[in-house]
mmCIF file of C-alpha atoms in Angstrom:
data_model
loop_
_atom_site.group_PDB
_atom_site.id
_atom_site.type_symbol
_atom_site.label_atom_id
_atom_site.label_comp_id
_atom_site.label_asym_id
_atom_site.label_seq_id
_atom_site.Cartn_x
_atom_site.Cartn_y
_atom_site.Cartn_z
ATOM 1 C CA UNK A 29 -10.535 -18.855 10.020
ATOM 2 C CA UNK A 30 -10.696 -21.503 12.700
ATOM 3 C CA UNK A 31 -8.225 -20.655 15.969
ATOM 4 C CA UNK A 32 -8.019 -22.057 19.279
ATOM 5 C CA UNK A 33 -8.526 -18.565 20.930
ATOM 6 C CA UNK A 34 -9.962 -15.561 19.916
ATOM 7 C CA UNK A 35 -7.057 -13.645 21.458
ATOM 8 C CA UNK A 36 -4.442 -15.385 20.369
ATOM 9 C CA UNK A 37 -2.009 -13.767 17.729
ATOM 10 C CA UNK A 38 -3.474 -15.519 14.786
ATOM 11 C CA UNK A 39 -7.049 -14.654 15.271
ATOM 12 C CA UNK A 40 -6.099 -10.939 16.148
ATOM 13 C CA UNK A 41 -4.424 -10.838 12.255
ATOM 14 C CA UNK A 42 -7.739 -12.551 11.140
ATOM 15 C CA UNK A 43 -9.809 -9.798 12.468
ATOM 16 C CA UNK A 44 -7.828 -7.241 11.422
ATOM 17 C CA UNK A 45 -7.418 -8.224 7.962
ATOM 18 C CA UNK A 46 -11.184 -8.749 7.687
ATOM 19 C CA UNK A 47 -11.781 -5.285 9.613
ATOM 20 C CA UNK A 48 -9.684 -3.314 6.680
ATOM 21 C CA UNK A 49 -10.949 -5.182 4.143
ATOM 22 C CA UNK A 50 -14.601 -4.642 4.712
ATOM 23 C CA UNK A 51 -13.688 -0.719 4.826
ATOM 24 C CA UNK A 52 -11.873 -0.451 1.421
ATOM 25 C CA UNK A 53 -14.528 -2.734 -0.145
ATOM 26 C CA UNK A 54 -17.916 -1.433 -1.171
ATOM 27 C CA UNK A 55 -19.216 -4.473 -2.608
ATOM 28 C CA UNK A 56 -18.828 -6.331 0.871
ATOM 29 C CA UNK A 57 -18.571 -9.492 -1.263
ATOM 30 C CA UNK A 58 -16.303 -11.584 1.155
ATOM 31 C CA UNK A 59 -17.255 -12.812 3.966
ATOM 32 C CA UNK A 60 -14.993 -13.486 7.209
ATOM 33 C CA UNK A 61 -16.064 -16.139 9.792
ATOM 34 C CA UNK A 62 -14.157 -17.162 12.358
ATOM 35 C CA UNK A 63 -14.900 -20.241 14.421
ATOM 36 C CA UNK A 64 -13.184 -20.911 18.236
ATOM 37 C CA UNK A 65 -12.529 -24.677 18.370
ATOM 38 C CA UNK A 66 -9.240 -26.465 20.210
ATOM 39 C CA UNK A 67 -9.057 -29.157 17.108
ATOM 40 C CA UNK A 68 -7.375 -27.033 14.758
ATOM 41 C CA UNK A 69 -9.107 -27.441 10.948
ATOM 42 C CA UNK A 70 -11.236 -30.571 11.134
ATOM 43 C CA UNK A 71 -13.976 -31.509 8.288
ATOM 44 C CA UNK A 72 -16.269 -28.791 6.600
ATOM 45 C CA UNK A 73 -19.133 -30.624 9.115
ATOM 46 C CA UNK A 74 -18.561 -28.381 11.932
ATOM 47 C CA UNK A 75 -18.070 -31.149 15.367
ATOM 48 C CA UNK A 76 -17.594 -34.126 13.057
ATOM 49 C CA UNK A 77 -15.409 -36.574 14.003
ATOM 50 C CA UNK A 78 -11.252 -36.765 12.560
ATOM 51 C CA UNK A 79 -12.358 -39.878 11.016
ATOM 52 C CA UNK A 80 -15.242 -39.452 9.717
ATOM 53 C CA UNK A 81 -15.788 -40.028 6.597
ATOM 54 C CA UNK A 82 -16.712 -36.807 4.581
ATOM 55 C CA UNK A 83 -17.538 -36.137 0.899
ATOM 56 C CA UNK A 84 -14.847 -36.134 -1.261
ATOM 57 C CA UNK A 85 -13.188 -32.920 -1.943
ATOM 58 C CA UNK A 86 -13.925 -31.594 1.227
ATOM 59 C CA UNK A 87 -10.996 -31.108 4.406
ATOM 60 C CA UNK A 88 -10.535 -33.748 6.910
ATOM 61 C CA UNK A 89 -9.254 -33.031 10.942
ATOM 62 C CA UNK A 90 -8.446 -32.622 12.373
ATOM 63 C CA UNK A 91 -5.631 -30.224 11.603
ATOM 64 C CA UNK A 92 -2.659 -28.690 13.613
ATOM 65 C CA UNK A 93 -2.256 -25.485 14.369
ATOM 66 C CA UNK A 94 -4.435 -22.212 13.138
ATOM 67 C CA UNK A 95 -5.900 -22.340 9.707
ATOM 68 C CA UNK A 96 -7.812 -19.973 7.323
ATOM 69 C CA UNK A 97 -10.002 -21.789 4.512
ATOM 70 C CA UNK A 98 -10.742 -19.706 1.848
ATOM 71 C CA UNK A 99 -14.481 -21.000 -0.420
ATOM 72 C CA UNK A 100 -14.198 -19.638 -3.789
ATOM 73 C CA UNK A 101 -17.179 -19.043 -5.902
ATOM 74 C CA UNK A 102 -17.569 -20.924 -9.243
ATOM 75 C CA UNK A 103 -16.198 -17.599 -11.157
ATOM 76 C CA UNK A 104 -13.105 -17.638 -9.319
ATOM 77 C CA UNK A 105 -12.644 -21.578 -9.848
ATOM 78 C CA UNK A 106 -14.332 -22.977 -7.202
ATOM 79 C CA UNK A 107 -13.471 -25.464 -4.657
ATOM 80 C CA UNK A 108 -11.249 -24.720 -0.944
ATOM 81 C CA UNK A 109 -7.645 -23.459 -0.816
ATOM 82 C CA UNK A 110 -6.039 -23.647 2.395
ATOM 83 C CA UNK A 111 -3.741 -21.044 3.611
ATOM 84 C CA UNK A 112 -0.453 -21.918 4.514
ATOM 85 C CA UNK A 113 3.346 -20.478 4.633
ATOM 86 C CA UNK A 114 4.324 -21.850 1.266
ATOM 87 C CA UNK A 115 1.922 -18.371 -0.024
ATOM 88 C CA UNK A 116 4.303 -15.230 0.035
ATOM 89 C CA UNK A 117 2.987 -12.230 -1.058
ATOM 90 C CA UNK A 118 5.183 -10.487 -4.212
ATOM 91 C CA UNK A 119 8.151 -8.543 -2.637
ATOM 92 C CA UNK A 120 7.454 -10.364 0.728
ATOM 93 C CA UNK A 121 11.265 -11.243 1.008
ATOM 94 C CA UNK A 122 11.919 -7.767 1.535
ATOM 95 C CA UNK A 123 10.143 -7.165 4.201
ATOM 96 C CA UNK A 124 11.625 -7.449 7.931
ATOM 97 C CA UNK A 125 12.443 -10.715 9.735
ATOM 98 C CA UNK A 126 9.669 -10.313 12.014
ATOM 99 C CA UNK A 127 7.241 -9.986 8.663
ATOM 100 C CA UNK A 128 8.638 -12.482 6.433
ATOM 101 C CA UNK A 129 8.455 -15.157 8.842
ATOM 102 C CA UNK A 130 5.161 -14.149 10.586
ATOM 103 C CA UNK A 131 2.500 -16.386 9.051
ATOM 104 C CA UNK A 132 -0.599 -14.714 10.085
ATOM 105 C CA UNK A 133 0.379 -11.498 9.420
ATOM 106 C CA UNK A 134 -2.400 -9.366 8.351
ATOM 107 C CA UNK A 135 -0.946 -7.970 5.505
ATOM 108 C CA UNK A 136 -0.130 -11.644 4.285
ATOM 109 C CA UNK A 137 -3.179 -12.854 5.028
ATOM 110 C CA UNK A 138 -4.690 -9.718 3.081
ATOM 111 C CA UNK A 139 -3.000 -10.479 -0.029
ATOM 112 C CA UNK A 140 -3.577 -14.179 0.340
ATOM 113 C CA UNK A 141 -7.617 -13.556 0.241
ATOM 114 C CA UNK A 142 -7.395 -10.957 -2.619
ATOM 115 C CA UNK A 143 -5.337 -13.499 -5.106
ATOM 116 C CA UNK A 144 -7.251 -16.356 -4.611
ATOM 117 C CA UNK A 145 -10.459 -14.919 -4.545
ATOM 118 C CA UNK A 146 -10.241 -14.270 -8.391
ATOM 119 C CA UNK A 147 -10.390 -16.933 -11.163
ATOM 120 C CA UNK A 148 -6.677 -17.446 -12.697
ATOM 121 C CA UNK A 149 -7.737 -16.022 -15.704
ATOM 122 C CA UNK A 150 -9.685 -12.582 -15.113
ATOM 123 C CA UNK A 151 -12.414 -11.044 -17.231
ATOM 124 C CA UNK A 152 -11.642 -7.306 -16.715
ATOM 125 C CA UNK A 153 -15.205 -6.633 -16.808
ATOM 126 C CA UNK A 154 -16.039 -8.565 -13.956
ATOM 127 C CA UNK A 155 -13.374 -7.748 -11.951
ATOM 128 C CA UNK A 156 -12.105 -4.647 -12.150
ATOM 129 C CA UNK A 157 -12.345 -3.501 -8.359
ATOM 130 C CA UNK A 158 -10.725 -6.365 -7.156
ATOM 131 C CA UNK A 159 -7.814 -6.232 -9.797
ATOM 132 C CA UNK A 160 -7.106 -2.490 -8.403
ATOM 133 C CA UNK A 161 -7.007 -4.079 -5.164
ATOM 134 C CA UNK A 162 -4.748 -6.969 -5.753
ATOM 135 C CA UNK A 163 -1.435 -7.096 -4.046
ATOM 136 C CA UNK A 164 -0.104 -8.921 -7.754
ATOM 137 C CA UNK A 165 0.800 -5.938 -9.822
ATOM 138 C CA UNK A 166 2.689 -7.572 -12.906
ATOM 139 C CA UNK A 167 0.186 -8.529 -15.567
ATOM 140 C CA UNK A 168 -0.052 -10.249 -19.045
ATOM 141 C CA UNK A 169 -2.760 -8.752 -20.386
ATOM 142 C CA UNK A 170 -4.861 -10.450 -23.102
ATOM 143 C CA UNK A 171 -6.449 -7.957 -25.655
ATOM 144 C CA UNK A 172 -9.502 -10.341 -27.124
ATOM 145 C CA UNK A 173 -13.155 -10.132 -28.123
ATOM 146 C CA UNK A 174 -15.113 -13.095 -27.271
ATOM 147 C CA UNK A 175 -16.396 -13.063 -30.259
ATOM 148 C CA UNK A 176 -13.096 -12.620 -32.546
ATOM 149 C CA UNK A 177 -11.580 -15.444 -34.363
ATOM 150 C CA UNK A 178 -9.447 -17.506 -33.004
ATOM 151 C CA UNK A 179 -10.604 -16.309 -29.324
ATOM 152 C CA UNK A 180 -11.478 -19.722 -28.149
ATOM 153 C CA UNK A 181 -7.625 -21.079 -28.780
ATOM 154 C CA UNK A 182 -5.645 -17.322 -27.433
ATOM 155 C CA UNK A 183 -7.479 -18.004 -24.210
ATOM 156 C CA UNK A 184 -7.013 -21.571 -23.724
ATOM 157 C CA UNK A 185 -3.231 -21.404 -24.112
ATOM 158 C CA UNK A 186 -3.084 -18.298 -21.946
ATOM 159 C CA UNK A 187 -5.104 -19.779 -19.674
ATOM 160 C CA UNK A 188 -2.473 -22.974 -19.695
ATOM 161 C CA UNK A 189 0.255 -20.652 -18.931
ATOM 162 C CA UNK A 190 -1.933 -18.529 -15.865
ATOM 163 C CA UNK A 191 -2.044 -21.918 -14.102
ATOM 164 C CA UNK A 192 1.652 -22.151 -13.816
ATOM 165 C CA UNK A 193 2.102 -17.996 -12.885
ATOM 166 C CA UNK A 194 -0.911 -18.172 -10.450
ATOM 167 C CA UNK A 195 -0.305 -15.791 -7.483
ATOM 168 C CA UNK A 196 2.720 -13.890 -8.843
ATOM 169 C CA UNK A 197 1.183 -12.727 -11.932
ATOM 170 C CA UNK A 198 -2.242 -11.718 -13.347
ATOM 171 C CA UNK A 199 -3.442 -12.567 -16.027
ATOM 172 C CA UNK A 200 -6.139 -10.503 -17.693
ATOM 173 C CA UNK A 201 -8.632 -10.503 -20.371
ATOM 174 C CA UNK A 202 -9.504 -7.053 -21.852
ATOM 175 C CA UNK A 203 -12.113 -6.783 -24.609
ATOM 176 C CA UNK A 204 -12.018 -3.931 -26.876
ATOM 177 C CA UNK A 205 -15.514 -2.352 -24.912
ATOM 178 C CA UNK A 206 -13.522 -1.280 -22.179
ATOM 179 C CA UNK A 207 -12.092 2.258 -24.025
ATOM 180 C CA UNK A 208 -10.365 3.434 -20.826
ATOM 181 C CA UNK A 209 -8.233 0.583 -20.021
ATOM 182 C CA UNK A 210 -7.360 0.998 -23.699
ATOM 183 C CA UNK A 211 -6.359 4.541 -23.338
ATOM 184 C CA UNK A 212 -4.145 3.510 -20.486
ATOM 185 C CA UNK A 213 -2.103 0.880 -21.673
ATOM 186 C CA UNK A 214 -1.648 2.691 -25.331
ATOM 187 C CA UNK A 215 -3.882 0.432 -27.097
ATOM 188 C CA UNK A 216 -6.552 0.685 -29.934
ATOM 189 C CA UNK A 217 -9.469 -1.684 -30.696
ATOM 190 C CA UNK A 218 -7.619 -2.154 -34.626
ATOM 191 C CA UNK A 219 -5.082 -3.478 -32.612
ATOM 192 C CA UNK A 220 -6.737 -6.197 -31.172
ATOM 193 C CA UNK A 221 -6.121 -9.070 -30.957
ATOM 194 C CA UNK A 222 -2.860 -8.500 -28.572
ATOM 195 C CA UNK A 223 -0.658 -10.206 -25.818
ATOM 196 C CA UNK A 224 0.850 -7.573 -23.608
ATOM 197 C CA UNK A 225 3.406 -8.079 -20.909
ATOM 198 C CA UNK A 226 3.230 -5.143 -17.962
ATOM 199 C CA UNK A 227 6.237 -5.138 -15.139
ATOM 200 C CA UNK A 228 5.349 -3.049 -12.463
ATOM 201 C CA UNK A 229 7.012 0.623 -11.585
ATOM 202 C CA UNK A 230 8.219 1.255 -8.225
ATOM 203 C CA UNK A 231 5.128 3.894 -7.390
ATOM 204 C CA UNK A 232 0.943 3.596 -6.868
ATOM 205 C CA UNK A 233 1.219 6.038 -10.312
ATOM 206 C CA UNK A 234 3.992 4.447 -11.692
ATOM 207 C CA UNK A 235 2.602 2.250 -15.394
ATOM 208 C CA UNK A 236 6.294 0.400 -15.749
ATOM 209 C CA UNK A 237 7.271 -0.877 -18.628
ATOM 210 C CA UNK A 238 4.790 -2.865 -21.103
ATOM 211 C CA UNK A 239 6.237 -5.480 -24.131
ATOM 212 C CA UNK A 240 3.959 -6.487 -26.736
ATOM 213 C CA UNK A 241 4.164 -10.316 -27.439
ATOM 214 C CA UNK A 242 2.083 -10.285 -30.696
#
């Protein structure tokens, strides 16, 4: 996060997102840096000039306004995603004026770190913890072994249709090892392979309603 003041609104939803998300997470795998400068978002060179040239790929400044620049990791993608108000949260319309319009709010700003820090398509196994935590709870869910036949093209068009859903949906790959997450959603490795649509219920307990594609 880069903010002209660290006591001004934004940076105060900054912290406080980063505060409650290093308490729920164990794994303390994101990290939260915040960095006081009056240009706004310049380049990734830290005191470079606005027109200096930089890399490509990488963010020019300098900026206006309060940013947050999320680096994701080659598993989730890789690359920068900037944060902006076009990102609202699922159900975000619902929320009070003084939320929905609020672009640092730290709830927002929460949800915004936990999508994007997770590829568009999700290997279960990898990231279970993080799914839990994700503010995205409709899912297509992908029942395939790497190893099956036919793996190589399932994935490759569901992976074509996660890059349209991104944010709103996620999109999960479940391989017939994981017995539990089997057991929950009703399914059985002689099943596999399967395409499995989940809406979300109204409650933390509640499953929803799941539709089987194929």
């Amino acid at each position: 996060g880069r903010f002209i003041s660290r006591w001004s609104p934004e940076a105060t939803a900054f912290i406080i997102g980063a505060e409650e998300e290093d308490k729920r997470s164990q794994n303390r795998s994101m990290a939260y840096i915040m960095i006081l400068e009056n240009r706004g978002l310049g380049a990734l060179k830290i005191g470079s000039e606005a027109e200096e040239e930089v890399e490509t790929g990488q963010l020019q400044g300098p900026a206006i306004g309060p940013s947050i620049l999320l680096m994701r990791s080659e598993d989730a993608g890789g690359g920068y995603v900037h944060y902006g108000r076009q990102y609202k949260p699922p159900k975000w319309d619902a929320q009070p004026p003084d939320r929905r319009y609020s672009l640092f709010d730290p709830d927002r700003v929460k949800a915004w770190v936990a999508t994007f820090r997770m590829p568009k398509v999700v290997p279960l196994t990898k990231y279970w913890n993080k799914v839990l935590a994700s503010p995205v709870r409709n899912q297509t869910l992908l029942f395939s072994d790497d190893d099956s036949p036919g793996h190589s093209e399932r994935l490759a068009a569901f992976s074509m249709v996660a890059e349209r859903w991104f944010g709103k949906v996620l999109f999960l790959q479940i391989p017939s090892k994981l017995t539990n997450v089997l057991k929950y959603f009703g399914m059985k490795p002689d099943e596999y392979p399967a395409l499995v649509i989940a809406v979300a219920g109204n409650g933390e307990l509640d499953k929803g309603e799941m539709y089987r594609l194929f």
